[in-house]
Amino acid sequence: MIKKEMIAMLLAGGQGSRLGVLTERVAKPAVAFGGKYRIIDFPLSNCINSGIDTVGVLTQYQPLRLNTHIGIGIPWDLDRNEGGVTVLPPYEKSENSEWYTGTANAIYQNMEYMQEYHPDYVLILSGDHIYKMDYEVMLDFHKANKADVTIACMPVPIEEASRFGVMVADETGRITEFQEKPEHPKSNLASMGIYIFNWEVMKEALIALKDQNGCDFGKHILPYCREKGQRLFAYEYNGYWKDVGTLGSYWEANMELIDIIPEFNLYEEFWRIYTKGDIIPPQYISDEAVINRCLIGEGAEIYGEVHNSVIGPNVIIGHGAVVHDSIIMRNTVIGDNTIVDKAIIAEDVTVGKGDVIGFGEEVPNEVKPAVYSFGLAVIGEHSVIPDNVKIGRNTAISGVTSSGDYPDGVLGGGKVIDKKDGDVA
Amino acid sequence: MRAIGIILAGGNNNRMRELSNKRAIAAMPIAGSYRAIDFALSNMANSHINKVAVLTQYNARSLNEHLSSSKWWDFGRKQGGLFVFTPTITKENSLWYQGTADAIYQNLDFLRNSHEPYVVIASGDGVYKLDYNKVLEYHIAKRADITVVCTTCNDQSEIERFGVLRMNEDCRIEEFEEKPMVSPYNTVSTGIYIIRRRQLIELIEKAGQEGRNDFVRDILIRYKNLKRIYGYKIDTFWSNISTADSYYKTNMAFLDPEIRNYFFKQAPFIKTRIDDLPPAKYNPGAVVKNSLVSSGCIINGEVRNSVLFKDVYVGNNCVIKNSVILNSVYLGDNTHIENCIVESRDTIKANSYYCGEDGVKIVVENNDRFAV
């Protein structure tokens, strides 16, 4: 019999539609972050650094990139004889096959996987947050309180608390009430979507609620446990934690890494973040290059100017190009004399010569104003931008575009070009 | 694959000066992200040779650490794999490897227990890309007993480091001189050989029984009129790093766009151990021109025409010119480094000044880490 004290279940199936064209072809946890990482590297590295060597990764939306990234878990030392990382997609059953309809439903459908390890505790994680956390300390807290469920929480400014699931706890930390995105929050403790369950408690709740439509931890399982009188505790976490669910917060979190001593420091020897290191050569900085306040990944070649930006591996910035306040992901090429100002350019994009990306006033986006805002120009992966075009702010481009797509060579602020049905470059 | 590989990585050379105090030449860091042995190992892997022995002897700690897992070169296989052989005391033998032939002699069982018909022998101090299959096809077509990969060396001052040879029109080697002071020829051996496995066992056994220990002197040169020894000439980039000067030049060569693209952007690629370092960081004050920068570096000062290896910290107002800074070096503020190689893991005190006046200078300070 294989026995693991605690196993982790990592929810990585969501699309993350608020990241717009960035997640059109990949799941949010597989989106690049911080020059060489992908978002899922953070919870996976936290797991191995906390001594958790058994992780089930639940995938559903566009899993190809995620699958190839995780592989058998070598970068995180999760290639194990017993345990290790297992990718868990939805599967066909002899009756009532279904997709994962909610977070708890996804876990319920993988009961057999968990059962195999006879865990005492199950850690539920989501694959879309940037943070370093020792789950073992959280487990100690859980044990010390003889809790049935422990929920990691973060104090947030009370005026922002209404964006989160809020936990109301007594002085011992025991949770007395939940409020889901409340108008008048009674507490400033926001749930981080990280839970430790006693296995038996979780199993019982999942089975009891198995017919619940879209069964969700926050909406169904936690209230169910509380109503049954189980011991729910709030574990207060005060380190760096960033939800990168929107383009604005994603851009901001990347930019914060550039600070001289960033709050979230990737350069510490302790608690290293691991990723698949498939690009090895050093970067080349040419004679004409000017670089100021940047992170630059392996194999990149810089011939132009780069300021306040995060540049991924194998990116080429052409001669005379000027990049400001932008995120450029791996294998993308920025043509000569192109100006990029406050843009997010995804992987494998070819940007032509003499372009201007990000100019003029901010105009609300015409298609998805809530997604494409913050003054960012966003270009999806494998896109192609022709030479000599100008692209405004709050814009989005996806697919292979040609100069015909830009009337008078201009894509005005707030416009969208979506050619996702076309061929990919 | 029809061949197994042997990499001779035991060597040391006092012409590496202080650099060889710390490690075998095969473990020398190259081009920012690699170590010398990665080139031979990756060439083996890329030529689909899946069973490789690395023979080490001199200060192998660094090398062993680098080879602690074979997965980086895809040698983590059930069939074949990576074997590291250091000298051991046995019933028959209690000596170190007395030479290249003796190193193979002491590990003859590796050859005896293999079944592949050919053996590729390479040294661990060459920087090059080569498909050994092409050499093997040539070897078979020429019906050669031994094929020696060779290249042209136009620098007469370098000739004395190499085996120099002359071939006839058929490319059969007629003359071979080991490390001559002067030579009328400019074709040099790269230390890469192909030979039939049984033939190698036979020759090595004979040499071992006669107490002859050197592969070049006691096999290649001694047998050149008896056996069919052929040369296979390459004209692609090849460099041997076993002196401090050639080590410096080889690293600097990667600033040349042609050489850089050849190694970094064109398949097949060179593989190495992954270090999990974050991307390089450029803080305000960083001025970097015509340089290679590796992951984990943090730059606050000026870097020109230089190669920064992994995890180098460059302090405020530093000036680094025409230099090679090895792994994990901490350069304190206001440091000036010119025409130097700075030894790895060193901490250079603030306000230091080092300049190689005639030729490259090797900087070793041996300070405690971060006690600046």
PDB file of N, CA and C in Angstrom, chain A residues 335-386:
ATOM      1  N   GLY A 335      10.582  43.459 -35.290  1.00  0.00           N
ATOM      2  CA  GLY A 335      11.336  43.910 -36.460  1.00  0.00           C
ATOM      3  C   GLY A 335      12.107  45.195 -36.192  1.00  0.00           C
ATOM      4  N   ASP A 336      13.005  45.518 -37.133  1.00  0.00           N
ATOM      5  CA  ASP A 336      13.829  46.725 -37.002  1.00  0.00           C
ATOM      6  C   ASP A 336      12.944  47.969 -36.948  1.00  0.00           C
ATOM      7  N   ASN A 337      13.369  48.944 -36.180  1.00  0.00           N
ATOM      8  CA  ASN A 337      12.743  50.265 -36.088  1.00  0.00           C
ATOM      9  C   ASN A 337      11.287  50.244 -35.624  1.00  0.00           C
ATOM     10  N   THR A 338      10.849  49.160 -35.043  1.00  0.00           N
ATOM     11  CA  THR A 338       9.487  49.108 -34.512  1.00  0.00           C
ATOM     12  C   THR A 338       9.474  49.685 -33.103  1.00  0.00           C
ATOM     13  N   ILE A 339       8.403  50.418 -32.791  1.00  0.00           N
ATOM     14  CA  ILE A 339       8.282  50.998 -31.459  1.00  0.00           C
ATOM     15  C   ILE A 339       7.164  50.273 -30.717  1.00  0.00           C
ATOM     16  N   VAL A 340       7.471  49.774 -29.534  1.00  0.00           N
ATOM     17  CA  VAL A 340       6.466  49.069 -28.743  1.00  0.00           C
ATOM     18  C   VAL A 340       6.338  49.800 -27.416  1.00  0.00           C
ATOM     19  N   ASP A 341       5.145  50.233 -27.100  1.00  0.00           N
ATOM     20  CA  ASP A 341       4.933  50.961 -25.857  1.00  0.00           C
ATOM     21  C   ASP A 341       3.764  50.356 -25.111  1.00  0.00           C
ATOM     22  N   LYS A 342       4.004  49.768 -23.981  1.00  0.00           N
ATOM     23  CA  LYS A 342       2.976  49.174 -23.134  1.00  0.00           C
ATOM     24  C   LYS A 342       2.159  48.130 -23.899  1.00  0.00           C
ATOM     25  N   ALA A 343       2.801  47.035 -24.195  1.00  0.00           N
ATOM     26  CA  ALA A 343       2.115  45.965 -24.912  1.00  0.00           C
ATOM     27  C   ALA A 343       2.425  44.628 -24.255  1.00  0.00           C
ATOM     28  N   ILE A 344       1.538  43.666 -24.482  1.00  0.00           N
ATOM     29  CA  ILE A 344       1.830  42.279 -24.111  1.00  0.00           C
ATOM     30  C   ILE A 344       1.829  41.489 -25.415  1.00  0.00           C
ATOM     31  N   ILE A 345       2.965  40.954 -25.779  1.00  0.00           N
ATOM     32  CA  ILE A 345       3.078  40.219 -27.037  1.00  0.00           C
ATOM     33  C   ILE A 345       3.410  38.776 -26.686  1.00  0.00           C
ATOM     34  N   ALA A 346       2.510  37.866 -27.069  1.00  0.00           N
ATOM     35  CA  ALA A 346       2.630  36.465 -26.649  1.00  0.00           C
ATOM     36  C   ALA A 346       3.692  35.734 -27.463  1.00  0.00           C
ATOM     37  N   GLU A 347       3.729  34.401 -27.310  1.00  0.00           N
ATOM     38  CA  GLU A 347       4.832  33.613 -27.862  1.00  0.00           C
ATOM     39  C   GLU A 347       4.756  33.484 -29.389  1.00  0.00           C
ATOM     40  N   ASP A 348       5.904  33.301 -30.017  1.00  0.00           N
ATOM     41  CA  ASP A 348       6.013  33.010 -31.445  1.00  0.00           C
ATOM     42  C   ASP A 348       5.323  34.035 -32.341  1.00  0.00           C
ATOM     43  N   VAL A 349       5.348  35.291 -31.951  1.00  0.00           N
ATOM     44  CA  VAL A 349       4.736  36.341 -32.768  1.00  0.00           C
ATOM     45  C   VAL A 349       5.814  36.956 -33.650  1.00  0.00           C
ATOM     46  N   THR A 350       5.434  37.295 -34.870  1.00  0.00           N
ATOM     47  CA  THR A 350       6.357  38.017 -35.744  1.00  0.00           C
ATOM     48  C   THR A 350       5.818  39.424 -35.930  1.00  0.00           C
ATOM     49  N   VAL A 351       6.559  40.394 -35.419  1.00  0.00           N
ATOM     50  CA  VAL A 351       6.159  41.789 -35.581  1.00  0.00           C
ATOM     51  C   VAL A 351       7.060  42.377 -36.662  1.00  0.00           C
ATOM     52  N   GLY A 352       6.442  43.057 -37.640  1.00  0.00           N
ATOM     53  CA  GLY A 352       7.189  43.569 -38.788  1.00  0.00           C
ATOM     54  C   GLY A 352       8.090  44.735 -38.439  1.00  0.00           C
ATOM     55  N   LYS A 353       8.609  45.361 -39.494  1.00  0.00           N
ATOM     56  CA  LYS A 353       9.522  46.482 -39.313  1.00  0.00           C
ATOM     57  C   LYS A 353       8.762  47.795 -39.351  1.00  0.00           C
ATOM     58  N   GLY A 354       9.267  48.770 -38.657  1.00  0.00           N
ATOM     59  CA  GLY A 354       8.709  50.118 -38.717  1.00  0.00           C
ATOM     60  C   GLY A 354       7.302  50.243 -38.157  1.00  0.00           C
ATOM     61  N   ASP A 355       6.881  49.319 -37.325  1.00  0.00           N
ATOM     62  CA  ASP A 355       5.540  49.402 -36.728  1.00  0.00           C
ATOM     63  C   ASP A 355       5.552  50.282 -35.487  1.00  0.00           C
ATOM     64  N   VAL A 356       4.358  50.754 -35.124  1.00  0.00           N
ATOM     65  CA  VAL A 356       4.192  51.416 -33.837  1.00  0.00           C
ATOM     66  C   VAL A 356       3.103  50.652 -33.102  1.00  0.00           C
ATOM     67  N   ILE A 357       3.439  50.038 -31.971  1.00  0.00           N
ATOM     68  CA  ILE A 357       2.436  49.293 -31.202  1.00  0.00           C
ATOM     69  C   ILE A 357       2.204  50.048 -29.910  1.00  0.00           C
ATOM     70  N   GLY A 358       0.978  50.526 -29.726  1.00  0.00           N
ATOM     71  CA  GLY A 358       0.643  51.329 -28.544  1.00  0.00           C
ATOM     72  C   GLY A 358       0.883  52.804 -28.810  1.00  0.00           C
ATOM     73  N   PHE A 359      -0.110  53.493 -29.355  1.00  0.00           N
ATOM     74  CA  PHE A 359       0.038  54.942 -29.541  1.00  0.00           C
ATOM     75  C   PHE A 359      -1.318  55.600 -29.290  1.00  0.00           C
ATOM     76  N   GLY A 360      -1.297  56.888 -29.062  1.00  0.00           N
ATOM     77  CA  GLY A 360      -2.517  57.682 -28.971  1.00  0.00           C
ATOM     78  C   GLY A 360      -3.211  57.563 -27.627  1.00  0.00           C
ATOM     79  N   GLU A 361      -4.448  58.049 -27.594  1.00  0.00           N
ATOM     80  CA  GLU A 361      -5.233  58.098 -26.365  1.00  0.00           C
ATOM     81  C   GLU A 361      -5.827  56.736 -26.060  1.00  0.00           C
ATOM     82  N   GLU A 362      -6.165  56.555 -24.785  1.00  0.00           N
ATOM     83  CA  GLU A 362      -6.881  55.342 -24.404  1.00  0.00           C
ATOM     84  C   GLU A 362      -8.348  55.466 -24.780  1.00  0.00           C
ATOM     85  N   VAL A 363      -8.843  54.513 -25.549  1.00  0.00           N
ATOM     86  CA  VAL A 363     -10.254  54.468 -25.901  1.00  0.00           C
ATOM     87  C   VAL A 363     -10.772  53.122 -25.423  1.00  0.00           C
ATOM     88  N   PRO A 364     -11.981  53.076 -24.837  1.00  0.00           N
ATOM     89  CA  PRO A 364     -12.475  51.770 -24.375  1.00  0.00           C
ATOM     90  C   PRO A 364     -12.557  50.789 -25.534  1.00  0.00           C
ATOM     91  N   ASN A 365     -12.269  49.511 -25.235  1.00  0.00           N
ATOM     92  CA  ASN A 365     -12.310  48.504 -26.277  1.00  0.00           C
ATOM     93  C   ASN A 365     -13.742  48.298 -26.752  1.00  0.00           C
ATOM     94  N   GLU A 366     -13.890  48.095 -28.054  1.00  0.00           N
ATOM     95  CA  GLU A 366     -15.230  48.003 -28.645  1.00  0.00           C
ATOM     96  C   GLU A 366     -15.872  46.648 -28.430  1.00  0.00           C
ATOM     97  N   VAL A 367     -15.074  45.607 -28.234  1.00  0.00           N
ATOM     98  CA  VAL A 367     -15.643  44.263 -28.135  1.00  0.00           C
ATOM     99  C   VAL A 367     -15.740  43.813 -26.680  1.00  0.00           C
ATOM    100  N   LYS A 368     -14.612  43.861 -25.973  1.00  0.00           N
ATOM    101  CA  LYS A 368     -14.615  43.430 -24.568  1.00  0.00           C
ATOM    102  C   LYS A 368     -13.957  44.523 -23.721  1.00  0.00           C
ATOM    103  N   PRO A 369     -14.680  45.582 -23.412  1.00  0.00           N
ATOM    104  CA  PRO A 369     -14.059  46.701 -22.687  1.00  0.00           C
ATOM    105  C   PRO A 369     -13.517  46.297 -21.322  1.00  0.00           C
ATOM    106  N   ALA A 370     -14.127  45.270 -20.707  1.00  0.00           N
ATOM    107  CA  ALA A 370     -13.661  44.882 -19.378  1.00  0.00           C
ATOM    108  C   ALA A 370     -12.353  44.102 -19.450  1.00  0.00           C
ATOM    109  N   VAL A 371     -12.120  43.428 -20.585  1.00  0.00           N
ATOM    110  CA  VAL A 371     -10.908  42.618 -20.718  1.00  0.00           C
ATOM    111  C   VAL A 371      -9.744  43.465 -21.208  1.00  0.00           C
ATOM    112  N   TYR A 372      -9.964  44.149 -22.352  1.00  0.00           N
ATOM    113  CA  TYR A 372      -8.868  44.895 -22.964  1.00  0.00           C
ATOM    114  C   TYR A 372      -8.890  46.341 -22.501  1.00  0.00           C
ATOM    115  N   SER A 373      -8.357  46.565 -21.334  1.00  0.00           N
ATOM    116  CA  SER A 373      -8.277  47.944 -20.859  1.00  0.00           C
ATOM    117  C   SER A 373      -6.865  48.174 -20.341  1.00  0.00           C
ATOM    118  N   PHE A 374      -6.678  49.028 -19.418  1.00  0.00           N
ATOM    119  CA  PHE A 374      -5.373  49.344 -18.819  1.00  0.00           C
ATOM    120  C   PHE A 374      -4.408  49.989 -19.822  1.00  0.00           C
ATOM    121  N   GLY A 375      -4.920  50.360 -21.024  1.00  0.00           N
ATOM    122  CA  GLY A 375      -4.053  50.998 -22.024  1.00  0.00           C
ATOM    123  C   GLY A 375      -3.098  50.057 -22.715  1.00  0.00           C
ATOM    124  N   LEU A 376      -3.351  48.743 -22.607  1.00  0.00           N
ATOM    125  CA  LEU A 376      -2.428  47.756 -23.174  1.00  0.00           C
ATOM    126  C   LEU A 376      -2.815  47.380 -24.602  1.00  0.00           C
ATOM    127  N   ALA A 377      -1.818  47.164 -25.430  1.00  0.00           N
ATOM    128  CA  ALA A 377      -2.046  46.518 -26.725  1.00  0.00           C
ATOM    129  C   ALA A 377      -1.656  45.054 -26.528  1.00  0.00           C
ATOM    130  N   VAL A 378      -2.537  44.133 -26.882  1.00  0.00           N
ATOM    131  CA  VAL A 378      -2.293  42.714 -26.596  1.00  0.00           C
ATOM    132  C   VAL A 378      -2.294  41.926 -27.900  1.00  0.00           C
ATOM    133  N   ILE A 379      -1.254  41.131 -28.107  1.00  0.00           N
ATOM    134  CA  ILE A 379      -1.143  40.354 -29.339  1.00  0.00           C
ATOM    135  C   ILE A 379      -1.006  38.882 -28.978  1.00  0.00           C
ATOM    136  N   GLY A 380      -1.907  38.066 -29.523  1.00  0.00           N
ATOM    137  CA  GLY A 380      -1.956  36.644 -29.174  1.00  0.00           C
ATOM    138  C   GLY A 380      -0.847  35.854 -29.839  1.00  0.00           C
ATOM    139  N   GLU A 381      -0.650  34.620 -29.377  1.00  0.00           N
ATOM    140  CA  GLU A 381       0.493  33.851 -29.873  1.00  0.00           C
ATOM    141  C   GLU A 381       0.349  33.459 -31.336  1.00  0.00           C
ATOM    142  N   HIS A 382       1.481  33.254 -31.999  1.00  0.00           N
ATOM    143  CA  HIS A 382       1.570  32.911 -33.423  1.00  0.00           C
ATOM    144  C   HIS A 382       0.962  33.963 -34.331  1.00  0.00           C
ATOM    145  N   SER A 383       0.768  35.175 -33.830  1.00  0.00           N
ATOM    146  CA  SER A 383       0.245  36.237 -34.694  1.00  0.00           C
ATOM    147  C   SER A 383       1.353  36.765 -35.583  1.00  0.00           C
ATOM    148  N   VAL A 384       0.923  37.426 -36.658  1.00  0.00           N
ATOM    149  CA  VAL A 384       1.882  38.100 -37.536  1.00  0.00           C
ATOM    150  C   VAL A 384       1.392  39.517 -37.748  1.00  0.00           C
ATOM    151  N   ILE A 385       2.272  40.482 -37.555  1.00  0.00           N
ATOM    152  CA  ILE A 385       1.939  41.891 -37.772  1.00  0.00           C
ATOM    153  C   ILE A 385       2.776  42.364 -38.958  1.00  0.00           C
ATOM    154  N   PRO A 386       2.132  42.932 -39.994  1.00  0.00           N
ATOM    155  CA  PRO A 386       2.902  43.354 -41.174  1.00  0.00           C
ATOM    156  C   PRO A 386       3.775  44.579 -40.873  1.00  0.00           C
TER     157      PRO A 386
END
